[in-house]
mmCIF file of C-alpha atoms in Angstrom:
data_model
loop_
_atom_site.group_PDB
_atom_site.id
_atom_site.type_symbol
_atom_site.label_atom_id
_atom_site.label_comp_id
_atom_site.label_asym_id
_atom_site.label_seq_id
_atom_site.Cartn_x
_atom_site.Cartn_y
_atom_site.Cartn_z
ATOM 1 C CA MET G 1 175.308 97.942 133.730
ATOM 2 C CA MET G 2 174.974 101.049 131.536
ATOM 3 C CA PHE G 3 175.003 99.173 128.224
ATOM 4 C CA GLU G 4 174.065 95.634 127.285
ATOM 5 C CA GLU G 5 175.032 94.413 123.832
ATOM 6 C CA LEU G 6 172.183 92.199 122.663
ATOM 7 C CA ASP G 7 173.745 91.195 119.351
ATOM 8 C CA TYR G 8 176.813 91.896 117.225
ATOM 9 C CA ARG G 9 176.905 91.027 113.532
ATOM 10 C CA PRO G 10 179.523 91.707 110.852
ATOM 11 C CA THR G 11 177.736 92.674 107.610
ATOM 12 C CA PRO G 12 178.847 93.797 104.128
ATOM 13 C CA MET G 13 177.932 97.353 105.179
ATOM 14 C CA GLY G 14 179.916 97.222 108.436
ATOM 15 C CA VAL G 15 179.539 95.904 111.982
ATOM 16 C CA LEU G 16 175.911 95.967 113.098
ATOM 17 C CA THR G 17 175.112 96.064 116.806
ATOM 18 C CA LEU G 18 171.935 96.079 118.861
ATOM 19 C CA ARG G 19 172.279 97.343 122.392
ATOM 20 C CA ARG G 20 170.099 98.274 125.332
ATOM 21 C CA ARG G 21 170.801 100.847 128.001
ATOM 22 C CA ARG G 22 168.882 102.151 130.981
ATOM 23 C CA LYS G 23 167.834 105.804 130.943
ATOM 24 C CA PRO G 24 169.508 107.341 134.015
ATOM 25 C CA GLY G 25 167.219 107.699 136.999
ATOM 26 C CA THR G 26 164.401 105.655 135.423
ATOM 27 C CA ASP G 27 163.368 102.075 134.720
ATOM 28 C CA ILE G 28 163.088 102.843 130.990
ATOM 29 C CA ASP G 29 165.182 100.768 128.577
ATOM 30 C CA ILE G 30 166.510 102.522 125.471
ATOM 31 C CA PHE G 31 167.285 100.368 122.435
ATOM 32 C CA GLU G 32 169.866 101.460 119.863
ATOM 33 C CA ILE G 33 171.047 100.126 116.509
ATOM 34 C CA LYS G 34 174.517 101.092 115.306
ATOM 35 C CA LEU G 35 176.252 100.434 111.999
ATOM 36 C CA GLY G 36 179.941 100.859 112.629
ATOM 37 C CA ASP G 37 180.252 104.113 114.569
ATOM 38 C CA GLU G 38 176.975 105.537 113.225
ATOM 39 C CA PHE G 39 173.683 105.413 115.111
ATOM 40 C CA LEU G 40 170.928 104.198 112.795
ATOM 41 C CA MET G 41 168.154 104.551 115.341
ATOM 42 C CA SER G 42 167.496 105.064 119.030
ATOM 43 C CA SER G 43 164.238 104.505 120.880
ATOM 44 C CA ALA G 44 165.007 107.729 122.773
ATOM 45 C CA PHE G 45 164.094 109.726 119.648
ATOM 46 C CA THR G 46 161.061 108.428 117.769
ATOM 47 C CA ALA G 47 158.914 111.491 117.056
ATOM 48 C CA ALA G 48 160.026 111.921 113.457
ATOM 49 C CA GLU G 49 159.767 108.198 112.646
ATOM 50 C CA ILE G 50 156.169 108.218 113.897
ATOM 51 C CA ALA G 51 155.467 111.494 112.091
ATOM 52 C CA LEU G 52 156.674 109.945 108.827
ATOM 53 C CA ALA G 53 153.756 107.516 109.022
ATOM 54 C CA ASP G 54 151.158 109.992 110.301
ATOM 55 C CA ILE G 55 152.065 112.761 107.842
ATOM 56 C CA GLY G 56 152.512 110.359 104.945
ATOM 57 C CA LEU G 57 149.074 108.809 105.432
ATOM 58 C CA ALA G 58 147.198 111.976 106.415
ATOM 59 C CA SER G 59 145.874 112.873 102.965
ATOM 60 C CA LEU G 60 144.780 109.352 102.022
ATOM 61 C CA THR G 61 141.158 108.365 102.405
ATOM 62 C CA GLY G 62 139.266 105.115 102.205
ATOM 63 C CA ARG G 63 140.096 101.805 103.826
ATOM 64 C CA GLY G 64 142.296 98.864 102.979
ATOM 65 C CA LEU G 65 145.279 101.055 102.081
ATOM 66 C CA ASP G 66 148.389 99.267 100.832
ATOM 67 C CA VAL G 67 151.602 100.712 102.277
ATOM 68 C CA VAL G 68 155.345 100.110 101.871
ATOM 69 C CA VAL G 69 157.926 101.221 104.425
ATOM 70 C CA GLY G 70 161.541 101.327 103.287
ATOM 71 C CA GLY G 71 163.708 100.790 106.383
ATOM 72 C CA LEU G 72 162.654 98.728 109.414
ATOM 73 C CA GLY G 73 165.015 99.981 112.131
ATOM 74 C CA LEU G 74 163.417 99.681 115.556
ATOM 75 C CA GLY G 75 159.974 99.492 113.960
ATOM 76 C CA TYR G 76 158.424 102.796 115.045
ATOM 77 C CA THR G 77 157.339 103.875 111.564
ATOM 78 C CA ALA G 78 155.826 100.456 110.862
ATOM 79 C CA GLN G 79 154.043 100.473 114.224
ATOM 80 C CA ALA G 80 152.633 103.935 113.525
ATOM 81 C CA VAL G 81 151.400 102.828 110.088
ATOM 82 C CA LEU G 82 149.550 99.872 111.591
ATOM 83 C CA ALA G 83 147.934 102.155 114.181
ATOM 84 C CA HIS G 84 145.862 103.576 111.309
ATOM 85 C CA GLU G 85 142.758 101.433 110.915
ATOM 86 C CA LYS G 86 142.494 102.457 107.262
ATOM 87 C CA VAL G 87 145.658 100.468 106.483
ATOM 88 C CA GLY G 88 144.964 97.059 104.986
ATOM 89 C CA SER G 89 148.483 95.809 104.317
ATOM 90 C CA LEU G 90 152.063 96.781 105.073
ATOM 91 C CA VAL G 91 155.279 95.580 103.448
ATOM 92 C CA VAL G 92 158.433 96.610 105.339
ATOM 93 C CA ILE G 93 161.681 96.259 103.366
ATOM 94 C CA ASP G 94 165.108 96.172 104.986
ATOM 95 C CA ALA G 95 168.514 95.389 103.500
ATOM 96 C CA LEU G 96 169.806 93.903 106.759
ATOM 97 C CA PRO G 97 168.396 90.434 107.493
ATOM 98 C CA GLU G 98 169.860 90.702 110.984
ATOM 99 C CA VAL G 99 167.445 93.528 111.840
ATOM 100 C CA ILE G 100 164.495 91.464 110.618
ATOM 101 C CA GLU G 101 165.733 88.522 112.703
ATOM 102 C CA TRP G 102 165.934 90.729 115.807
ATOM 103 C CA HIS G 103 162.288 91.703 115.363
ATOM 104 C CA GLN G 104 161.109 88.162 114.687
ATOM 105 C CA ALA G 105 163.035 86.847 117.701
ATOM 106 C CA GLY G 106 161.608 89.541 119.994
ATOM 107 C CA LEU G 107 164.989 91.119 120.781
ATOM 108 C CA ILE G 108 163.393 94.410 119.717
ATOM 109 C CA PRO G 109 160.136 94.853 121.676
ATOM 110 C CA ILE G 110 158.055 96.220 118.784
ATOM 111 C CA GLY G 111 158.980 93.129 116.779
ATOM 112 C CA ARG G 112 156.479 91.043 118.735
ATOM 113 C CA GLU G 113 153.700 93.460 117.820
ATOM 114 C CA LEU G 114 154.664 93.612 114.139
ATOM 115 C CA SER G 115 154.912 89.824 113.900
ATOM 116 C CA ALA G 116 151.486 89.398 115.482
ATOM 117 C CA ASP G 117 149.736 91.767 113.052
ATOM 118 C CA GLY G 118 148.459 89.843 110.038
ATOM 119 C CA ARG G 119 148.606 92.976 107.887
ATOM 120 C CA CYS G 120 152.381 93.261 108.225
ATOM 121 C CA ARG G 121 155.117 91.453 106.318
ATOM 122 C CA LEU G 122 158.865 91.977 106.820
ATOM 123 C CA VAL G 123 160.866 91.546 103.613
ATOM 124 C CA HIS G 124 164.625 91.288 103.201
ATOM 125 C CA GLY G 125 165.741 93.245 100.152
ATOM 126 C CA ASP G 126 167.522 96.268 98.723
ATOM 127 C CA PHE G 127 164.776 98.894 98.729
ATOM 128 C CA PHE G 128 166.705 101.137 96.338
ATOM 129 C CA LYS G 129 167.076 98.453 93.674
ATOM 130 C CA MET G 130 163.521 97.249 94.181
ATOM 131 C CA ALA G 131 162.124 100.780 93.826
ATOM 132 C CA THR G 132 164.280 102.257 91.063
ATOM 133 C CA SER G 133 165.622 99.478 88.833
ATOM 134 C CA THR G 134 164.001 98.599 85.518
ATOM 135 C CA GLY G 135 161.573 95.782 86.184
ATOM 136 C CA GLY G 136 161.947 96.145 89.956
ATOM 137 C CA HIS G 137 159.023 95.518 92.307
ATOM 138 C CA LEU G 138 158.342 96.253 95.962
ATOM 139 C CA ASP G 139 156.401 93.085 96.743
ATOM 140 C CA PRO G 140 158.340 89.910 95.895
ATOM 141 C CA ASP G 141 155.110 87.925 96.135
ATOM 142 C CA GLU G 142 153.227 90.144 93.682
ATOM 143 C CA PRO G 143 155.388 91.693 90.945
ATOM 144 C CA GLY G 144 153.915 94.883 89.518
ATOM 145 C CA ARG G 145 151.818 95.592 92.601
ATOM 146 C CA ARG G 146 151.199 99.293 93.276
ATOM 147 C CA PHE G 147 150.677 100.999 96.612
ATOM 148 C CA ASP G 148 148.801 103.882 98.214
ATOM 149 C CA ALA G 149 151.878 105.081 100.107
ATOM 150 C CA ILE G 150 155.644 104.536 100.096
ATOM 151 C CA LEU G 151 157.358 105.813 103.249
ATOM 152 C CA VAL G 152 161.156 105.814 103.428
ATOM 153 C CA ASP G 153 163.517 106.196 106.395
ATOM 154 C CA ILE G 154 166.925 104.760 105.503
ATOM 155 C CA ASP G 155 169.575 107.392 104.759
ATOM 156 C CA HIS G 156 170.396 110.298 107.057
ATOM 157 C CA ALA G 157 169.417 112.813 104.349
ATOM 158 C CA PRO G 158 169.235 113.024 100.534
ATOM 159 C CA ASP G 159 172.887 114.103 100.459
ATOM 160 C CA ASN G 160 174.076 112.076 103.468
ATOM 161 C CA LEU G 161 173.810 108.447 102.443
ATOM 162 C CA LEU G 162 174.548 105.182 104.213
ATOM 163 C CA HIS G 163 175.875 103.809 100.914
ATOM 164 C CA PRO G 164 176.734 105.460 97.570
ATOM 165 C CA SER G 165 174.429 103.058 95.692
ATOM 166 C CA HIS G 166 171.439 104.771 97.334
ATOM 167 C CA ALA G 167 172.053 108.027 95.424
ATOM 168 C CA VAL G 168 169.872 107.021 92.473
ATOM 169 C CA LEU G 169 166.695 107.389 94.528
ATOM 170 C CA TYR G 170 167.271 111.101 95.061
ATOM 171 C CA THR G 171 167.465 111.935 91.349
ATOM 172 C CA ALA G 172 164.535 112.851 89.136
ATOM 173 C CA ALA G 173 164.951 109.583 87.225
ATOM 174 C CA GLY G 174 165.004 107.524 90.425
ATOM 175 C CA LEU G 175 161.981 109.262 91.891
ATOM 176 C CA GLN G 176 160.117 108.833 88.616
ATOM 177 C CA ARG G 177 160.707 105.079 88.706
ATOM 178 C CA LEU G 178 159.676 104.975 92.368
ATOM 179 C CA SER G 179 156.463 106.858 91.541
ATOM 180 C CA GLU G 180 155.494 104.092 89.125
ATOM 181 C CA HIS G 181 155.005 101.818 92.163
ATOM 182 C CA LEU G 182 152.302 104.183 93.452
ATOM 183 C CA LYS G 183 148.630 104.111 92.599
ATOM 184 C CA PRO G 184 147.246 107.340 91.079
ATOM 185 C CA GLY G 185 146.984 109.792 93.968
ATOM 186 C CA GLY G 186 149.443 107.720 96.009
ATOM 187 C CA VAL G 187 151.891 109.369 98.393
ATOM 188 C CA PHE G 188 155.671 109.229 98.682
ATOM 189 C CA ALA G 189 157.077 110.458 102.012
ATOM 190 C CA LEU G 190 160.735 110.655 102.997
ATOM 191 C CA TRP G 191 162.384 111.213 106.382
ATOM 192 C CA SER G 192 165.532 113.353 106.612
ATOM 193 C CA ASN G 193 167.679 114.265 109.582
ATOM 194 C CA ASP G 194 168.467 117.649 108.020
ATOM 195 C CA PRO G 195 166.425 120.841 107.528
ATOM 196 C CA PRO G 196 164.429 121.140 104.277
ATOM 197 C CA GLU G 197 166.712 121.400 101.260
ATOM 198 C CA ALA G 198 165.532 123.570 98.369
ATOM 199 C CA ALA G 199 167.526 121.590 95.790
ATOM 200 C CA PHE G 200 165.981 118.260 96.748
ATOM 201 C CA THR G 201 162.508 119.785 97.051
ATOM 202 C CA ALA G 202 162.893 121.002 93.460
ATOM 203 C CA VAL G 203 163.866 117.497 92.317
ATOM 204 C CA MET G 204 160.776 116.060 94.010
ATOM 205 C CA GLU G 205 158.592 118.768 92.458
ATOM 206 C CA SER G 206 159.831 117.795 88.992
ATOM 207 C CA VAL G 207 158.230 114.379 89.538
ATOM 208 C CA PHE G 208 155.339 114.923 91.955
ATOM 209 C CA GLY G 209 154.315 118.534 91.316
ATOM 210 C CA ALA G 210 153.467 120.202 94.609
ATOM 211 C CA VAL G 211 155.721 118.994 97.438
ATOM 212 C CA THR G 212 155.545 119.809 101.142
ATOM 213 C CA ALA G 213 158.480 119.685 103.548
ATOM 214 C CA HIS G 214 157.193 119.239 107.113
ATOM 215 C CA VAL G 215 159.546 120.170 109.959
ATOM 216 C CA VAL G 216 159.086 117.836 112.941
ATOM 217 C CA ALA G 217 160.472 119.333 116.165
ATOM 218 C CA PHE G 218 161.149 117.419 119.371
ATOM 219 C CA ASP G 219 163.149 117.743 122.585
ATOM 220 C CA ASN G 220 166.785 116.729 122.613
ATOM 221 C CA LEU G 221 167.173 114.653 125.765
ATOM 222 C CA ASN G 222 170.883 115.419 125.934
ATOM 223 C CA ALA G 223 170.595 119.210 125.815
ATOM 224 C CA ASP G 224 168.248 122.009 126.752
ATOM 225 C CA GLU G 225 167.197 122.683 123.205
ATOM 226 C CA GLU G 226 164.723 121.595 120.576
ATOM 227 C CA VAL G 227 165.905 119.752 117.482
ATOM 228 C CA SER G 228 164.077 118.890 114.288
ATOM 229 C CA ASN G 229 163.901 116.507 111.351
ATOM 230 C CA THR G 230 162.120 116.840 108.012
ATOM 231 C CA VAL G 231 159.427 114.794 106.298
ATOM 232 C CA TYR G 232 159.067 115.457 102.555
ATOM 233 C CA VAL G 233 155.717 114.542 100.990
ATOM 234 C CA GLY G 234 154.798 114.296 97.317
ATOM 235 C CA THR G 235 151.643 112.907 95.701
ATOM 236 C CA ARG G 236 151.507 111.055 92.399
ATOM 237 C CA ILE G 237 149.361 112.973 89.956
ATOM 238 C CA GLU G 238 146.029 111.311 89.221
ATOM 239 C CA GLU G 239 145.979 109.575 85.848
ATOM 240 C CA ALA G 240 143.419 110.702 83.324
ATOM 241 C CA VAL G 241 140.466 108.346 82.977
#
């Protein structure tokens, strides 16, 4: 069987499916999440999701770092965060409870690892409202808590959104409110499927000052060419003592 549908759920955002397929000529299973006709994530392409964690945490020092990941997906960013021994806690926020259930039930292999790590907590919620609304908070158990890093992989790109309500995050006002959830010197990192965009970089710079757009290249398994994604990184300016 080329494809096995592991679960099928109607949601307010569209039909959500989890499926598994065998990579031709191998014994490797590839897991895929689709929302309607759109692929949200495939385990065949994970380099940029892992890079989001590694690049986002690279400049942070010390131990016991508190991290938020917006977007659970197949769990590769969360797994990469927890691979850093300097991380003390991780809150992963996802708007789709079905995806969290798949991880907790072990339908997605990484879910077993995330569930077994005492540093990690999976939270059902609207990351965009939690991060940008007045009085919003990213940890339901600790309102007002601030973090060393906020890493986001939800929309395809700043101008290619899964839902129109997400647009607020990519404005100067939205990013400013998000930055208030960071500790001084904390890092915001964002994954994008598209090449670096000067307009969005300028918006980030208006809030975070210096911003770096890292291009993450990887092999396209379906063609003889290299493709790339982008990871934007901004650091909250240290507050005066």
